[in-house]
Amino acid sequence: MTENFRDDIGSAEIASSLDIHPKYAMSVFKKSTGMTLNEYLTLMRLSYAQSLLLEDDANILDVALASGFGSLSTFSQAFRKVTGQSPSDFRRQRGSYLLAV
C-alpha cells in the first residue's frame, strides 16, 4: 500500500495482492488500525499532498492528481474534512509560518 497509494487502488486490489478475500482484509485492517483501508489510503494521500503543497510551484490540481485523487473536488473535500481548511488555506498558513521562522 505504501508503494502504490497514489494509484487507483482499493480494498479489492490490496486483498488480491495478499491472496485473501477483500472482506477479510478489510476486517483485519479495521481491527488492527481502527480505520478502514480507504480511510488509511486517504490519509496517506493527504499527507503526501501536504508535502507537495509546500512547494511554491505546485498547482493544486496537479497536487490532487499526483496524490492519487481522481478529481480536484474529491481532493478538496477530503482535505477540508481531515484538516479543517482548504488546500489553498493550508498553503498560505504554512507558507506564512515558514517565512516567520
Short mmCIF file of N, CA, C and O in Angstrom, two decimals:
data_model
loop_
_atom_site.label_atom_id
_atom_site.label_comp_id
_atom_site.label_asym_id
_atom_site.label_seq_id
_atom_site.Cartn_x
_atom_site.Cartn_y
_atom_site.Cartn_z
N MET A 1 0.82 -1.18 0.00
CA MET A 1 0.00 0.00 0.00
C MET A 1 0.87 1.26 0.00
O MET A 1 0.52 2.22 -0.67
N THR A 2 1.92 1.23 0.74
CA THR A 2 2.77 2.42 0.83
C THR A 2 3.47 2.74 -0.49
O THR A 2 3.83 3.88 -0.72
N GLU A 3 3.64 1.76 -1.33
CA GLU A 3 4.28 2.00 -2.63
C GLU A 3 3.29 2.42 -3.69
O GLU A 3 3.66 3.05 -4.67
N ASN A 4 2.01 2.06 -3.53
CA ASN A 4 1.03 2.28 -4.58
C ASN A 4 -0.13 3.18 -4.17
O ASN A 4 -1.15 3.21 -4.85
N PHE A 5 -0.02 3.92 -3.09
CA PHE A 5 -1.15 4.71 -2.60
C PHE A 5 -1.59 5.78 -3.58
O PHE A 5 -2.72 6.23 -3.55
N ARG A 6 -0.71 6.22 -4.48
CA ARG A 6 -1.07 7.24 -5.45
C ARG A 6 -1.81 6.67 -6.65
O ARG A 6 -2.37 7.41 -7.45
N ASP A 7 -1.82 5.35 -6.77
CA ASP A 7 -2.54 4.69 -7.86
C ASP A 7 -4.00 4.52 -7.50
O ASP A 7 -4.40 4.67 -6.35
N ASP A 8 -4.81 4.17 -8.48
CA ASP A 8 -6.23 3.94 -8.27
C ASP A 8 -6.39 2.53 -7.71
O ASP A 8 -6.64 1.58 -8.46
N ILE A 9 -6.22 2.40 -6.40
CA ILE A 9 -6.33 1.09 -5.75
C ILE A 9 -7.40 1.14 -4.68
O ILE A 9 -7.76 2.21 -4.19
N GLY A 10 -7.89 -0.02 -4.34
CA GLY A 10 -8.89 -0.14 -3.29
C GLY A 10 -8.71 -1.44 -2.54
O GLY A 10 -7.72 -2.15 -2.74
N SER A 11 -9.67 -1.76 -1.72
CA SER A 11 -9.54 -2.95 -0.88
C SER A 11 -9.46 -4.24 -1.71
O SER A 11 -8.75 -5.17 -1.32
N ALA A 12 -10.14 -4.28 -2.84
CA ALA A 12 -10.10 -5.49 -3.68
C ALA A 12 -8.69 -5.74 -4.21
O ALA A 12 -8.19 -6.88 -4.17
N GLU A 13 -8.03 -4.69 -4.67
CA GLU A 13 -6.66 -4.84 -5.21
C GLU A 13 -5.67 -5.18 -4.09
O GLU A 13 -4.77 -6.00 -4.28
N ILE A 14 -5.85 -4.56 -2.96
CA ILE A 14 -4.96 -4.83 -1.82
C ILE A 14 -5.12 -6.27 -1.36
O ILE A 14 -4.15 -6.98 -1.16
N ALA A 15 -6.36 -6.71 -1.21
CA ALA A 15 -6.63 -8.08 -0.78
C ALA A 15 -6.11 -9.08 -1.80
O ALA A 15 -5.52 -10.10 -1.44
N SER A 16 -6.29 -8.78 -3.06
CA SER A 16 -5.82 -9.68 -4.12
C SER A 16 -4.30 -9.83 -4.08
O SER A 16 -3.77 -10.93 -4.27
N SER A 17 -3.59 -8.75 -3.80
CA SER A 17 -2.13 -8.83 -3.73
C SER A 17 -1.67 -9.68 -2.55
O SER A 17 -0.56 -10.21 -2.56
N LEU A 18 -2.54 -9.80 -1.54
CA LEU A 18 -2.22 -10.63 -0.37
C LEU A 18 -2.83 -12.02 -0.47
O LEU A 18 -2.65 -12.84 0.42
N ASP A 19 -3.57 -12.24 -1.54
CA ASP A 19 -4.24 -13.51 -1.80
C ASP A 19 -5.24 -13.86 -0.68
O ASP A 19 -5.28 -14.99 -0.20
N ILE A 20 -6.01 -12.84 -0.26
CA ILE A 20 -7.07 -13.05 0.73
C ILE A 20 -8.35 -12.38 0.25
O ILE A 20 -8.32 -11.54 -0.66
N HIS A 21 -9.45 -12.72 0.84
CA HIS A 21 -10.74 -12.15 0.47
C HIS A 21 -10.81 -10.68 0.91
O HIS A 21 -10.36 -10.35 2.01
N PRO A 22 -11.38 -9.80 0.06
CA PRO A 22 -11.45 -8.38 0.41
C PRO A 22 -12.15 -8.10 1.75
O PRO A 22 -11.69 -7.25 2.51
N LYS A 23 -13.23 -8.80 2.03
CA LYS A 23 -13.93 -8.56 3.31
C LYS A 23 -13.06 -8.95 4.49
O LYS A 23 -13.07 -8.28 5.52
N TYR A 24 -12.29 -10.01 4.35
CA TYR A 24 -11.39 -10.43 5.43
C TYR A 24 -10.28 -9.39 5.60
O TYR A 24 -9.94 -9.01 6.73
N ALA A 25 -9.74 -8.91 4.50
CA ALA A 25 -8.69 -7.89 4.56
C ALA A 25 -9.19 -6.64 5.25
O ALA A 25 -8.51 -6.07 6.13
N MET A 26 -10.40 -6.20 4.89
CA MET A 26 -10.97 -5.00 5.50
C MET A 26 -11.22 -5.21 6.99
O MET A 26 -10.95 -4.32 7.79
N SER A 27 -11.68 -6.38 7.35
CA SER A 27 -11.97 -6.67 8.75
C SER A 27 -10.70 -6.68 9.60
O SER A 27 -10.64 -6.07 10.66
N VAL A 28 -9.69 -7.37 9.12
CA VAL A 28 -8.42 -7.45 9.85
C VAL A 28 -7.78 -6.07 9.96
O VAL A 28 -7.28 -5.69 11.02
N PHE A 29 -7.80 -5.32 8.87
CA PHE A 29 -7.20 -3.99 8.88
C PHE A 29 -7.91 -3.08 9.87
O PHE A 29 -7.28 -2.38 10.65
N LYS A 30 -9.23 -3.09 9.85
CA LYS A 30 -10.02 -2.25 10.75
C LYS A 30 -9.77 -2.62 12.22
O LYS A 30 -9.61 -1.74 13.06
N LYS A 31 -9.69 -3.92 12.50
CA LYS A 31 -9.43 -4.35 13.88
C LYS A 31 -8.05 -3.93 14.35
O LYS A 31 -7.86 -3.59 15.52
N SER A 32 -7.08 -3.96 13.47
CA SER A 32 -5.72 -3.66 13.90
C SER A 32 -5.38 -2.17 13.90
O SER A 32 -4.51 -1.74 14.65
N THR A 33 -6.05 -1.38 13.06
CA THR A 33 -5.72 0.04 12.97
C THR A 33 -6.81 0.97 13.48
O THR A 33 -6.55 2.15 13.74
N GLY A 34 -8.03 0.48 13.52
CA GLY A 34 -9.15 1.32 13.92
C GLY A 34 -9.71 2.16 12.78
O GLY A 34 -10.57 3.00 12.99
N MET A 35 -9.20 1.95 11.59
CA MET A 35 -9.72 2.67 10.42
C MET A 35 -9.85 1.73 9.24
O MET A 35 -9.24 0.67 9.23
N THR A 36 -10.63 2.15 8.25
CA THR A 36 -10.80 1.32 7.07
C THR A 36 -9.59 1.49 6.15
O THR A 36 -8.81 2.44 6.29
N LEU A 37 -9.49 0.58 5.20
CA LEU A 37 -8.41 0.68 4.21
C LEU A 37 -8.53 2.00 3.44
O LEU A 37 -7.52 2.67 3.20
N ASN A 38 -9.74 2.37 3.07
CA ASN A 38 -9.94 3.61 2.32
C ASN A 38 -9.58 4.85 3.15
O ASN A 38 -9.01 5.81 2.63
N GLU A 39 -9.91 4.83 4.44
CA GLU A 39 -9.53 5.95 5.30
C GLU A 39 -8.01 6.06 5.39
O GLU A 39 -7.45 7.16 5.34
N TYR A 40 -7.34 4.92 5.50
CA TYR A 40 -5.88 4.92 5.57
C TYR A 40 -5.26 5.43 4.27
O TYR A 40 -4.34 6.25 4.29
N LEU A 41 -5.79 4.96 3.14
CA LEU A 41 -5.29 5.43 1.84
C LEU A 41 -5.47 6.94 1.71
O LEU A 41 -4.57 7.64 1.25
N THR A 42 -6.61 7.43 2.14
CA THR A 42 -6.87 8.86 2.08
C THR A 42 -5.88 9.64 2.93
O THR A 42 -5.34 10.66 2.49
N LEU A 43 -5.60 9.15 4.13
CA LEU A 43 -4.62 9.83 4.99
C LEU A 43 -3.23 9.82 4.37
O LEU A 43 -2.50 10.82 4.45
N MET A 44 -2.85 8.72 3.75
CA MET A 44 -1.55 8.66 3.08
C MET A 44 -1.49 9.67 1.94
O MET A 44 -0.49 10.38 1.77
N ARG A 45 -2.56 9.71 1.16
CA ARG A 45 -2.62 10.64 0.03
C ARG A 45 -2.59 12.09 0.50
O ARG A 45 -1.91 12.93 -0.09
N LEU A 46 -3.31 12.38 1.57
CA LEU A 46 -3.34 13.75 2.10
C LEU A 46 -2.00 14.16 2.67
O LEU A 46 -1.57 15.31 2.52
N SER A 47 -1.33 13.25 3.32
CA SER A 47 0.00 13.55 3.86
C SER A 47 0.97 13.89 2.73
O SER A 47 1.74 14.87 2.81
N TYR A 48 0.92 13.10 1.67
CA TYR A 48 1.77 13.35 0.50
C TYR A 48 1.39 14.70 -0.12
O TYR A 48 2.27 15.50 -0.47
N ALA A 49 0.10 14.96 -0.23
CA ALA A 49 -0.37 16.21 -0.82
C ALA A 49 0.11 17.42 -0.02
O ALA A 49 0.50 18.44 -0.59
N GLN A 50 0.10 17.30 1.31
CA GLN A 50 0.56 18.41 2.13
C GLN A 50 2.01 18.75 1.84
O GLN A 50 2.39 19.92 1.76
N SER A 51 2.83 17.73 1.65
CA SER A 51 4.24 18.00 1.33
C SER A 51 4.37 18.67 -0.03
O SER A 51 5.21 19.56 -0.20
N LEU A 52 3.53 18.27 -0.99
CA LEU A 52 3.57 18.90 -2.31
C LEU A 52 3.06 20.35 -2.27
O LEU A 52 3.56 21.21 -3.00
N LEU A 53 2.09 20.61 -1.42
CA LEU A 53 1.53 21.96 -1.33
C LEU A 53 2.54 22.97 -0.79
O LEU A 53 2.40 24.17 -1.01
N LEU A 54 3.54 22.50 -0.10
CA LEU A 54 4.56 23.40 0.43
C LEU A 54 5.58 23.81 -0.62
O LEU A 54 6.37 24.71 -0.40
N GLU A 55 5.52 23.17 -1.78
CA GLU A 55 6.38 23.56 -2.89
C GLU A 55 5.73 24.74 -3.60
O GLU A 55 4.54 24.73 -3.89
N ASP A 56 6.49 25.77 -3.84
CA ASP A 56 5.96 27.01 -4.40
C ASP A 56 5.26 26.84 -5.74
O ASP A 56 4.26 27.47 -6.00
N ASP A 57 5.79 26.01 -6.60
CA ASP A 57 5.27 25.92 -7.96
C ASP A 57 4.21 24.83 -8.15
O ASP A 57 3.75 24.61 -9.26
N ALA A 58 3.80 24.18 -7.10
CA ALA A 58 2.84 23.08 -7.22
C ALA A 58 1.42 23.61 -7.40
O ALA A 58 0.88 24.28 -6.53
N ASN A 59 0.81 23.32 -8.54
CA ASN A 59 -0.58 23.66 -8.82
C ASN A 59 -1.47 22.73 -8.01
O ASN A 59 -1.21 21.54 -7.92
N ILE A 60 -2.55 23.24 -7.44
CA ILE A 60 -3.39 22.43 -6.55
C ILE A 60 -4.03 21.27 -7.29
O ILE A 60 -4.11 20.16 -6.76
N LEU A 61 -4.45 21.47 -8.53
CA LEU A 61 -5.00 20.36 -9.31
C LEU A 61 -3.93 19.30 -9.54
O LEU A 61 -4.19 18.10 -9.38
N ASP A 62 -2.72 19.72 -9.87
CA ASP A 62 -1.62 18.77 -10.07
C ASP A 62 -1.31 18.00 -8.78
O ASP A 62 -1.03 16.81 -8.80
N VAL A 63 -1.38 18.70 -7.65
CA VAL A 63 -1.15 18.06 -6.35
C VAL A 63 -2.22 16.99 -6.11
O VAL A 63 -1.92 15.88 -5.69
N ALA A 64 -3.47 17.33 -6.38
CA ALA A 64 -4.57 16.39 -6.19
C ALA A 64 -4.36 15.13 -7.01
O ALA A 64 -4.46 14.01 -6.50
N LEU A 65 -4.06 15.31 -8.28
CA LEU A 65 -3.88 14.15 -9.17
C LEU A 65 -2.62 13.36 -8.83
O LEU A 65 -2.64 12.12 -8.84
N ALA A 66 -1.54 14.05 -8.50
CA ALA A 66 -0.30 13.37 -8.15
C ALA A 66 -0.42 12.59 -6.85
O ALA A 66 0.32 11.63 -6.62
N SER A 67 -1.34 13.00 -6.00
CA SER A 67 -1.53 12.34 -4.70
C SER A 67 -2.47 11.14 -4.77
O SER A 67 -2.66 10.45 -3.77
N GLY A 68 -3.08 10.92 -5.92
CA GLY A 68 -3.94 9.76 -6.08
C GLY A 68 -5.43 10.05 -6.04
O GLY A 68 -6.24 9.13 -6.07
N PHE A 69 -5.80 11.32 -5.99
CA PHE A 69 -7.22 11.68 -6.02
C PHE A 69 -7.66 11.80 -7.47
O PHE A 69 -6.92 12.28 -8.32
N GLY A 70 -8.88 11.38 -7.74
CA GLY A 70 -9.38 11.38 -9.10
C GLY A 70 -9.86 12.73 -9.60
O GLY A 70 -9.98 12.93 -10.80
N SER A 71 -10.11 13.65 -8.67
CA SER A 71 -10.59 14.97 -9.08
C SER A 71 -10.22 16.00 -8.02
O SER A 71 -9.93 15.66 -6.87
N LEU A 72 -10.27 17.25 -8.43
CA LEU A 72 -9.98 18.34 -7.51
C LEU A 72 -11.03 18.43 -6.41
O LEU A 72 -10.71 18.66 -5.25
N SER A 73 -12.29 18.20 -6.78
CA SER A 73 -13.36 18.31 -5.78
C SER A 73 -13.24 17.22 -4.71
O SER A 73 -13.43 17.50 -3.53
N THR A 74 -12.92 16.00 -5.12
CA THR A 74 -12.72 14.91 -4.15
C THR A 74 -11.55 15.23 -3.22
O THR A 74 -11.64 15.04 -2.01
N PHE A 75 -10.48 15.74 -3.79
CA PHE A 75 -9.31 16.11 -3.01
C PHE A 75 -9.64 17.22 -2.01
O PHE A 75 -9.36 17.11 -0.82
N SER A 76 -10.29 18.27 -2.50
CA SER A 76 -10.61 19.41 -1.64
C SER A 76 -11.55 19.00 -0.51
O SER A 76 -11.37 19.42 0.64
N GLN A 77 -12.52 18.17 -0.82
CA GLN A 77 -13.47 17.71 0.20
C GLN A 77 -12.75 16.88 1.27
O GLN A 77 -12.95 17.09 2.47
N ALA A 78 -11.91 15.94 0.85
CA ALA A 78 -11.17 15.10 1.80
C ALA A 78 -10.20 15.95 2.62
O ALA A 78 -10.06 15.76 3.83
N PHE A 79 -9.52 16.89 1.96
CA PHE A 79 -8.56 17.75 2.64
C PHE A 79 -9.24 18.56 3.73
O PHE A 79 -8.78 18.63 4.86
N ARG A 80 -10.37 19.18 3.37
CA ARG A 80 -11.10 20.00 4.34
C ARG A 80 -11.64 19.16 5.49
O ARG A 80 -11.60 19.57 6.65
N LYS A 81 -12.11 17.95 5.19
CA LYS A 81 -12.67 17.07 6.23
C LYS A 81 -11.61 16.70 7.26
O LYS A 81 -11.85 16.68 8.46
N VAL A 82 -10.40 16.43 6.80
CA VAL A 82 -9.34 15.98 7.70
C VAL A 82 -8.62 17.15 8.39
O VAL A 82 -8.32 17.08 9.57
N THR A 83 -8.36 18.22 7.63
CA THR A 83 -7.55 19.31 8.19
C THR A 83 -8.37 20.49 8.69
O THR A 83 -7.85 21.33 9.43
N GLY A 84 -9.62 20.59 8.24
CA GLY A 84 -10.45 21.72 8.64
C GLY A 84 -10.21 22.97 7.82
O GLY A 84 -10.72 24.04 8.15
N GLN A 85 -9.43 22.85 6.76
CA GLN A 85 -9.17 24.01 5.90
C GLN A 85 -8.99 23.56 4.46
O GLN A 85 -8.76 22.38 4.19
N SER A 86 -9.07 24.49 3.55
CA SER A 86 -8.88 24.17 2.14
C SER A 86 -7.39 23.99 1.85
O SER A 86 -6.55 24.46 2.61
N PRO A 87 -7.06 23.33 0.73
CA PRO A 87 -5.65 23.22 0.36
C PRO A 87 -4.98 24.58 0.20
O PRO A 87 -3.83 24.76 0.61
N SER A 88 -5.69 25.54 -0.36
CA SER A 88 -5.13 26.90 -0.53
C SER A 88 -4.85 27.56 0.81
O SER A 88 -3.79 28.18 0.99
N ASP A 89 -5.79 27.43 1.74
CA ASP A 89 -5.58 28.00 3.08
C ASP A 89 -4.40 27.32 3.78
O ASP A 89 -3.62 27.98 4.46
N PHE A 90 -4.29 26.01 3.62
CA PHE A 90 -3.16 25.27 4.21
C PHE A 90 -1.85 25.84 3.67
O PHE A 90 -0.93 26.11 4.43
N ARG A 91 -1.78 26.01 2.37
CA ARG A 91 -0.55 26.52 1.75
C ARG A 91 -0.23 27.92 2.27
O ARG A 91 0.91 28.20 2.63
N ARG A 92 -1.22 28.79 2.31
CA ARG A 92 -0.98 30.15 2.79
C ARG A 92 -0.54 30.18 4.25
O ARG A 92 0.40 30.84 4.63
N GLN A 93 -1.23 29.39 5.08
CA GLN A 93 -0.92 29.36 6.51
C GLN A 93 0.48 28.80 6.75
O GLN A 93 1.25 29.35 7.51
N ARG A 94 0.80 27.69 6.12
CA ARG A 94 2.12 27.08 6.31
C ARG A 94 3.21 27.93 5.72
O ARG A 94 4.29 28.05 6.30
N GLY A 95 2.96 28.55 4.59
CA GLY A 95 3.95 29.42 3.97
C GLY A 95 4.28 30.60 4.85
O GLY A 95 5.43 30.99 5.01
N SER A 96 3.26 31.20 5.47
CA SER A 96 3.47 32.34 6.37
C SER A 96 4.27 31.90 7.58
O SER A 96 5.17 32.60 8.04
N TYR A 97 3.96 30.73 8.11
CA TYR A 97 4.66 30.24 9.28
C TYR A 97 6.12 29.97 8.96
O TYR A 97 7.01 30.34 9.70
N LEU A 98 6.36 29.33 7.81
CA LEU A 98 7.73 29.01 7.43
C LEU A 98 8.55 30.28 7.21
O LEU A 98 9.72 30.34 7.56
N LEU A 99 7.94 31.33 6.66
CA LEU A 99 8.66 32.57 6.44
C LEU A 99 8.95 33.29 7.75
O LEU A 99 9.94 33.98 7.87
N ALA A 100 8.10 33.12 8.73
CA ALA A 100 8.25 33.81 10.01
C ALA A 100 9.33 33.18 10.90
O ALA A 100 9.81 33.80 11.81
N VAL A 101 9.69 31.96 10.61
CA VAL A 101 10.64 31.26 11.48
C VAL A 101 12.06 31.67 11.21
O VAL A 101 12.54 32.15 10.33
#
